XYZ file of C-alpha atoms in Angstrom:
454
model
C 0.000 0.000 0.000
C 1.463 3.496 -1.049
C 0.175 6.419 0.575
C 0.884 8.142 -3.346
C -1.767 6.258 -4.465
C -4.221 7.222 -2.055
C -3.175 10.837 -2.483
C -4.049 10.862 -6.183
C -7.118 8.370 -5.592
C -8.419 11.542 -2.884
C -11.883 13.235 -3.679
C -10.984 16.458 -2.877
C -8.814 17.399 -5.607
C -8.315 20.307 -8.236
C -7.533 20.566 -11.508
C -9.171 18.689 -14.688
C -8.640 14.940 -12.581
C -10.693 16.797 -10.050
C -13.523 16.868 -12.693
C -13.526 13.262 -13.693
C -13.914 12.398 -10.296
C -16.794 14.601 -9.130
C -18.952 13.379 -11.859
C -22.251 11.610 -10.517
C -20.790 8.457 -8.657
C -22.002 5.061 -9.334
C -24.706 3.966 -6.248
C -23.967 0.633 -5.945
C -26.684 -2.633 -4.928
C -25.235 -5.388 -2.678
C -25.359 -7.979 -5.595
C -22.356 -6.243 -7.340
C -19.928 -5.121 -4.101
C -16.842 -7.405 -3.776
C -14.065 -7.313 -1.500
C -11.596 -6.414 -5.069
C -13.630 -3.555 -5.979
C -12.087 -0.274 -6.266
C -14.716 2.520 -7.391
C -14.540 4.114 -4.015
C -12.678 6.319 -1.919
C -9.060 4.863 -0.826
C -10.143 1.537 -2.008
C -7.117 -0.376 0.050
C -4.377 -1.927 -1.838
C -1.700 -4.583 -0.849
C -2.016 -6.232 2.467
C -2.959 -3.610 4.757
C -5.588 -0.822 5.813
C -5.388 2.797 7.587
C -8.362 3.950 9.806
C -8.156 8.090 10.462
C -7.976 8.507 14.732
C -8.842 12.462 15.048
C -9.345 13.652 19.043
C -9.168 16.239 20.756
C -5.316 15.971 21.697
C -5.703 19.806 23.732
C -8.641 22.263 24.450
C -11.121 21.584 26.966
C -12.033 18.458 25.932
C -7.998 16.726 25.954
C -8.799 14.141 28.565
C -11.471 12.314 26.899
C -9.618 12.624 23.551
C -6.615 10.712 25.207
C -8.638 8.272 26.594
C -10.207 7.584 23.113
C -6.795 7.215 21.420
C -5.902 4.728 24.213
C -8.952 2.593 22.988
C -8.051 3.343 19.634
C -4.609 1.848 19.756
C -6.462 -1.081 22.036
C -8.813 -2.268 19.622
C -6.218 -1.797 16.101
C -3.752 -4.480 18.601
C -6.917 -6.840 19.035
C -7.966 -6.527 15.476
C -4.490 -7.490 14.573
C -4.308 -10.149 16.670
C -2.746 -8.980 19.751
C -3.479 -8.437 23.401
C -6.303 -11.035 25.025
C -8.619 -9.967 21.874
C -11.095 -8.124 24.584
C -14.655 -7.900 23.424
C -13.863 -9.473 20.589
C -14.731 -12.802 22.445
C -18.055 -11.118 23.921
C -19.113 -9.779 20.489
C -22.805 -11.410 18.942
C -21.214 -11.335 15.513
C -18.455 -13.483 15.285
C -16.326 -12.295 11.755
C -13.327 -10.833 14.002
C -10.857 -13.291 14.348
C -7.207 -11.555 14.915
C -6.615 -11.381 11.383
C -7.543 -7.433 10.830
C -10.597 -6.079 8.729
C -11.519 -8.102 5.861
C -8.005 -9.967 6.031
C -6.005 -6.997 5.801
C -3.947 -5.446 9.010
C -5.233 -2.589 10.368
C -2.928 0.753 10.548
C -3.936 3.726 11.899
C -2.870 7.465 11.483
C -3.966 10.292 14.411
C -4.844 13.643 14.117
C -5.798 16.675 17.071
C -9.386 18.665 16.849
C -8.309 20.934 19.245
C -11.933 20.894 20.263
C -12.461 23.253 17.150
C -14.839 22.291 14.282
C -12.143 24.058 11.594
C -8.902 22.174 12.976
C -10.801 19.095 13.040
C -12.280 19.433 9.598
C -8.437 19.833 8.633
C -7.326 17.067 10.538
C -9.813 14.761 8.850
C -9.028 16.219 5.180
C -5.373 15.329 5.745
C -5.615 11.867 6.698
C -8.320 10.936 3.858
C -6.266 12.786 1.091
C -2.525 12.510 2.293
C -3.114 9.142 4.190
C -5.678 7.132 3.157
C -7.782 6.914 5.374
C -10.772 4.946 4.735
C -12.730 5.457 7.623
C -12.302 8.211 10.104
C -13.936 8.123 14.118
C -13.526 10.456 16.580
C -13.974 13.915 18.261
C -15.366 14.531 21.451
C -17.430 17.401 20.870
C -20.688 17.201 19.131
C -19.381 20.753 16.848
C -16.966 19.075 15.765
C -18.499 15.441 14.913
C -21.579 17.248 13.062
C -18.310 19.202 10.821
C -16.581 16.106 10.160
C -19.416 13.927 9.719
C -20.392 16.510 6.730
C -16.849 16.194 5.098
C -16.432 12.802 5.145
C -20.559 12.281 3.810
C -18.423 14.663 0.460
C -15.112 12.712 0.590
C -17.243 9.160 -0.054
C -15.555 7.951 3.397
C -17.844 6.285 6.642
C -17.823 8.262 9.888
C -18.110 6.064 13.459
C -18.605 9.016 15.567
C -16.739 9.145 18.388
C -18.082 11.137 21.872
C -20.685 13.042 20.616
C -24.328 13.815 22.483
C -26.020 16.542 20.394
C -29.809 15.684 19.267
C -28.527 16.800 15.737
C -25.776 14.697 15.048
C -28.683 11.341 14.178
C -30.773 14.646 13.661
C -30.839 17.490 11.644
C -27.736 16.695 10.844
C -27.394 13.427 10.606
C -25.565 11.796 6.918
C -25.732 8.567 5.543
C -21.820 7.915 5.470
C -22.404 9.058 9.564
C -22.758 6.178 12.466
C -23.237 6.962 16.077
C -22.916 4.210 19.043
C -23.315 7.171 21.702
C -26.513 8.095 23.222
C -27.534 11.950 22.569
C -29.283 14.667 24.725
C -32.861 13.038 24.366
C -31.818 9.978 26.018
C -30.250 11.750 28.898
C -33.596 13.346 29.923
C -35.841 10.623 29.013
C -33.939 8.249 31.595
C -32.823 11.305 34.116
C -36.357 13.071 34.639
C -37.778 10.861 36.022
C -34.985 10.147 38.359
C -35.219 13.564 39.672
C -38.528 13.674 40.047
C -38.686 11.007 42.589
C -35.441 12.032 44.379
C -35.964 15.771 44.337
C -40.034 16.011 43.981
C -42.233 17.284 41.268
C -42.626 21.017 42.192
C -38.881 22.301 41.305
C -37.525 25.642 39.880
C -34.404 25.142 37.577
C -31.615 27.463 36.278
C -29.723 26.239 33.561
C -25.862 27.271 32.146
C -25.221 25.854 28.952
C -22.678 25.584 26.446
C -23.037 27.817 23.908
C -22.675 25.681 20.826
C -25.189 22.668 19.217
C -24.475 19.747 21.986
C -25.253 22.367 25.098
C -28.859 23.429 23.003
C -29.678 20.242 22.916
C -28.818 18.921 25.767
C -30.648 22.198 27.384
C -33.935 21.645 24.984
C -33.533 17.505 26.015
C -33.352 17.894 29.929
C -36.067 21.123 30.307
C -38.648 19.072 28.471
C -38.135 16.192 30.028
C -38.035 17.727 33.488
C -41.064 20.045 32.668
C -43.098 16.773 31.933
C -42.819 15.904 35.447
C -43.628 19.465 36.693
C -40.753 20.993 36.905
C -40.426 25.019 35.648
C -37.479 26.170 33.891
C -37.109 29.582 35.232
C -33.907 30.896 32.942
C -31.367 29.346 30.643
C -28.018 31.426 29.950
C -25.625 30.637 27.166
C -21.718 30.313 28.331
C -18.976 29.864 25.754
C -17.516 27.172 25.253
C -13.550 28.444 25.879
C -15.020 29.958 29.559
C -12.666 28.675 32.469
C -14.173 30.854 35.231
C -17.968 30.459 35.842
C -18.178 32.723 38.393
C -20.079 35.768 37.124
C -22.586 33.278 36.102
C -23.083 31.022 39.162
C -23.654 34.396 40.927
C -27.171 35.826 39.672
C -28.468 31.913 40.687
C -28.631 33.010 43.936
C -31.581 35.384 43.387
C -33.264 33.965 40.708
C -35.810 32.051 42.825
C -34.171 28.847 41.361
C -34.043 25.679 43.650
C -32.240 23.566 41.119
C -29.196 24.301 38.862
C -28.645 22.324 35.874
C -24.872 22.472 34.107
C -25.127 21.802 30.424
C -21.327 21.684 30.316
C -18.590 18.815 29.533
C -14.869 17.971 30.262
C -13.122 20.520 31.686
C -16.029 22.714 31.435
C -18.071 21.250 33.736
C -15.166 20.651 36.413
C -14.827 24.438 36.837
C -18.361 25.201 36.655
C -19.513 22.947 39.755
C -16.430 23.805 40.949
C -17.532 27.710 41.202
C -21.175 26.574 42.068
C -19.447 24.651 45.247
C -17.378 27.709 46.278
C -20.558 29.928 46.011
C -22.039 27.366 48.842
C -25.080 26.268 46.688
C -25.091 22.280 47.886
C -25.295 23.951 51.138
C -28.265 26.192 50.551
C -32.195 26.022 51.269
C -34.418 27.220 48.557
C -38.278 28.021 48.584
C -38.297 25.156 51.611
C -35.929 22.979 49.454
C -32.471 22.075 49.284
C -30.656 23.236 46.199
C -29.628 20.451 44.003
C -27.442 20.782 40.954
C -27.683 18.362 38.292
C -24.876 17.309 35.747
C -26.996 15.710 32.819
C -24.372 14.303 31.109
C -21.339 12.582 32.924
C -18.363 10.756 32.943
C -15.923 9.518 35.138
C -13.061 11.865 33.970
C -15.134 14.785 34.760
C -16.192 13.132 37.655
C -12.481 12.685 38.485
C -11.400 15.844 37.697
C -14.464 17.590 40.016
C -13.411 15.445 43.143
C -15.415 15.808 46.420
C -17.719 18.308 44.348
C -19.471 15.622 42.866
C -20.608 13.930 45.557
C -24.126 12.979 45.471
C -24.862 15.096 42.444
C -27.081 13.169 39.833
C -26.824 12.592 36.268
C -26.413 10.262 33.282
C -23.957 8.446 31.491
C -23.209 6.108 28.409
C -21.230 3.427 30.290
C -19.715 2.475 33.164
C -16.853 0.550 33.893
C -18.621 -1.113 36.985
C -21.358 -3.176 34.488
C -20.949 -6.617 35.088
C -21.828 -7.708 31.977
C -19.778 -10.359 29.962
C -18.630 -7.585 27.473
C -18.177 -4.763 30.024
C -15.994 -7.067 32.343
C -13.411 -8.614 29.502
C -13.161 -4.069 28.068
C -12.094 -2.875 31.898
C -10.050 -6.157 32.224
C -7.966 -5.778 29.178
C -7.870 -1.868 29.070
C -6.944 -2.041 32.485
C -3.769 -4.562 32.187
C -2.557 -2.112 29.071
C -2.784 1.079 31.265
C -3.272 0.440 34.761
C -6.665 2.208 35.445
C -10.472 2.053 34.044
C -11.566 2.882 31.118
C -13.857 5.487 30.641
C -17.219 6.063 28.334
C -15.151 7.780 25.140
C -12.808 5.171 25.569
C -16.224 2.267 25.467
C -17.497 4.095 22.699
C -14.541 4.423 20.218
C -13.616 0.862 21.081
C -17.300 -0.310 19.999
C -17.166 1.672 17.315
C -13.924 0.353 15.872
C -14.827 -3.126 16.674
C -18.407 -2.472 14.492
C -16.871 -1.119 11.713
C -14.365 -3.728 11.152
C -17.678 -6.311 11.878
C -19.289 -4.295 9.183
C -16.623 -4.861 6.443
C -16.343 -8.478 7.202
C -20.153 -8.824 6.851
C -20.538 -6.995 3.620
C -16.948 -8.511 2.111
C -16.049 -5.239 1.225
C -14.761 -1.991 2.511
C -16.795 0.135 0.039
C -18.700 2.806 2.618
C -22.164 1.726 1.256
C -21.668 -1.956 1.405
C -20.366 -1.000 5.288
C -23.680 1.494 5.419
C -25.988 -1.128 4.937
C -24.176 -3.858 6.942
C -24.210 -1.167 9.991
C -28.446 -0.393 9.570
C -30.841 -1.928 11.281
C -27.992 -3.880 12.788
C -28.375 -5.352 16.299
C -25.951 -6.796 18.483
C -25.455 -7.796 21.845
C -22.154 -8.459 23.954
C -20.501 -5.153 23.983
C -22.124 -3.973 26.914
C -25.390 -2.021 27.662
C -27.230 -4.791 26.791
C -29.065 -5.808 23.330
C -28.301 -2.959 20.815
C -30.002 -1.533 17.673
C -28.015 0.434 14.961
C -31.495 1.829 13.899
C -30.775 2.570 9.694
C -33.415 5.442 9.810
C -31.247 7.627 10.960
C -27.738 5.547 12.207
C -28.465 5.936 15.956
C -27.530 3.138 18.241
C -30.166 2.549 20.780
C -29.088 0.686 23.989
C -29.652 1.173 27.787
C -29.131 4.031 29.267
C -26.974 4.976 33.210
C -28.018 7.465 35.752
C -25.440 7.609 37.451
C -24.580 9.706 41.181
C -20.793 11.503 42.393
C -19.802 8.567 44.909
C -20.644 9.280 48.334
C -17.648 6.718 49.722
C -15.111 6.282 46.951
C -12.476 3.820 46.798
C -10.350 5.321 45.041
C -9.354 8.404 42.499
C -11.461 5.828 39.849
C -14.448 4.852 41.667
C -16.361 8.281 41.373
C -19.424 7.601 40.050
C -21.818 4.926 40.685
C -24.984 3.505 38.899
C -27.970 4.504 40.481
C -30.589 3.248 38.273
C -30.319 1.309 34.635
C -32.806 2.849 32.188
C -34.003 -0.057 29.651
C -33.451 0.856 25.842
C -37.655 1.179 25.375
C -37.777 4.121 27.584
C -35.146 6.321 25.837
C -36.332 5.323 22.356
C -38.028 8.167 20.169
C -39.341 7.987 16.546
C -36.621 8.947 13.377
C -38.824 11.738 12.520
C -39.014 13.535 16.475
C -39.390 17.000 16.498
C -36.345 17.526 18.462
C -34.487 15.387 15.369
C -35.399 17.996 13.025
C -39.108 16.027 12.205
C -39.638 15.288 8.862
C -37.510 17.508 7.349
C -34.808 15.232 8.395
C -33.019 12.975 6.070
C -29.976 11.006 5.813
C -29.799 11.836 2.248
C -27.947 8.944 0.087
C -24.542 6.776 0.896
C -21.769 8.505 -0.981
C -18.646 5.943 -2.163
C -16.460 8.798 -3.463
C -13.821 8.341 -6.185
């Protein structure tokens, strides 16, 4: 495999080859895909294949993003052939056997989003044109998965999504090249409302901060409507930016608002120094209207749980994963991430895994790497053994629909890991929603068709 080839086999090119190559590509059935056939973006050559790794290597998101290339470099060794194979062995389908995707070993190239839509949308470009990349995963901000999931739908490459939560990603937004094993927003307040409800009663005033940017609005739009179906009022939502370190000036006007709950619509490092400031300004310690004030995280994970130390103590929310499931799937992922790197692994780190594990899984199924072939193995697809029990790829709109964790801040923790426990699991049936929700972008929404590229 030459990475010259790939270069000149790119989609995004100038010039007069540039022209032969956008003309209308060839949609292709599944009686005519074949492992040997080549009409397709970086159609792989020789006796290996490169996958594109792009996370956020700094910004406010860098701790998730290194704990998704750790997973990243765990499942290429298992695909390969290395390591104790991990969920491999738990896996429903059974076409991964050590020998890489489709017969060929798996290489991989990395790239940083910087948390920034633009860099990441770079990052991506360069591996698919310079590289080769047939498939690129990644990104742990919904911004920047929603901006790479559009270039890749033009290059004619898939996109597993990495840690992304917005409704639009499977919404609006969603493409047909795009996959997503993570939950979203929706989910989050389906299984977390009524949660809160019976914890913190029915008749509650909340105030929310939220990230200014498409995972906060949804998140906000998710949570409000879900707690306002059990009675709650939402008396003010403010918009923070996403590069704020110092939450301060915000946290203050909560105190006067008449607000008995406060809900933080922030992630990574983010949320760490928001609660952080909430703590400082004494509001776990407070009595509102007759209540005390609670503050809600709605979407967690342990390295922001980590990160926030005694702060999250009893504070509610939801989550992904966990590495405390005892499922078959969950136990053999902690167990062999663990012996690589000495500690848990987190949700991004579950969710990239998966989604390099289905992908491969995909390609086998379809005998080809040819993104539509993959597309259509992926839809519809369900699958059980990679924790979070049975699991739909739903092909409407390439959502994965699985259970779903609230999760608490440990009261007693064991150690720096053991932050976060499961309070309740929500079953898949109670988080599902139709393709066409109104909080999806209704029926408007379309995936549009699979694009193959060159």
């Amino acid at each position: 495999m030459t990475k010259s080839n790939f270069t000149r086999r790119g989609v995004l090119k100038t010039g007069a080859l540039a022209g032969a190559a956008m003309a209308t590509p060839t949609i292709f059935d599944g009686s005519v895909w074949a492992a040997g056939h080549t009409g397709f973006t970086n159609a792989p050559e020789g006796g290996s294949v490169t996958l594109g790794f792009n996370v956020p290597q700094s910004g406010p998101y860098a701790d998730e993003g290194a704990d998704e290339l750790r997973a990243y470099e765990l499942a290429v060794e298992h695909l390969n052939g290395g390591g104790d194979g991990g969920m491999i062995s738990t896996f429903s389908s059974k076409t991964l056997d050590g020998t890489g995707i489709n017969g060929k070993k798996v290489e991989y190239v990395t790239g940083d989003t910087q948390t920034k839509s633009d860099a990441a949308r770079a990052s991506a470009k360069s591996m698919i044109e310079k590289d080769g990349a047939i498939m690129i995963t990644g990104g742990s901000s919904s911004g920047v998965a929603i901006a790479v999931q559009g270039l890749c739908q033009d290059a004619g490459v898939i996109f597993m999504a990495g840690l992304t939560h917005s409704n639009d990603t499977t919404g609006k937004d969603r493409k047909a090249n795009g996959f997503r094993h993570f939950f979203n927003g929706y989910m989050s307040g389906a299984a977390l409302a009524p949660v809160l409800a019976a914890r913190y009663g029915t008749d509650r005033k909340a105030y929310h901060l939220t990230a200014d940017y498409t995972w906060g609005w949804t998140q906000q739009e998710s949570i409000a409507n879900a707690t306002e179906a059990q009675g709650w009022e939402t008396v003010n939502n403010v918009l923070t930016p996403l590069a704020s370190t110092d939450f301060s000036s915000y946290i203050a006007p909560v105190l006067n608002s008449g607000a008995d709950v406060l809900v933080l619509n922030h992630y990574g490092g983010n949320m760490v120094n928001s609660l952080t400031n909430a703590v400082q300004f004494g509001l776990k310690d407070k009595q509102v209207n007759g209540k005390n004030f609670e503050i809600v995280v709605p979407l967690y994970s342990r390295l922001m749980a980590r990160g926030a130390g005694e702060n999250v103590k009893g504070i509610l929310g939801s989550t992904n994963w966990h590495w405390s499931l005892t499922d078959e799937g969950s136990k053999a992922f902690v167990k062999s991430f663990g012996t690589k790197y000495g500690f848990p692994p987190s949700q991004a780190a579950h969710t990239v895994y998966c989604q390099t594990l289905l992908y491969a899984d995909a390609v086998n199924r379809a005998g080809s790497f040819n993104p539509c072939a993959v597309g259509e193995a992926l839809e519809d697809f369900e699958f059980s053994g990679l924790g979070n029990g049975d699991v739909l790829y739903r092909g409407a709109d390439h959502q994965c629909f699985k259970d779903v964790l609230v999760v608490q801040g440990k009261e007693n923790p064991t150690s720096e890991f053991d932050v976060l426990e499961v309070v309740e699991v929500t079953p898949r049936a109670q988080v599902e929603y139709p393709p066409n929700h109104p909080m999806f972008g209704g029926d408007e929404a379309s995936l549009g068709e699979c694009n193959p590229g060159a």
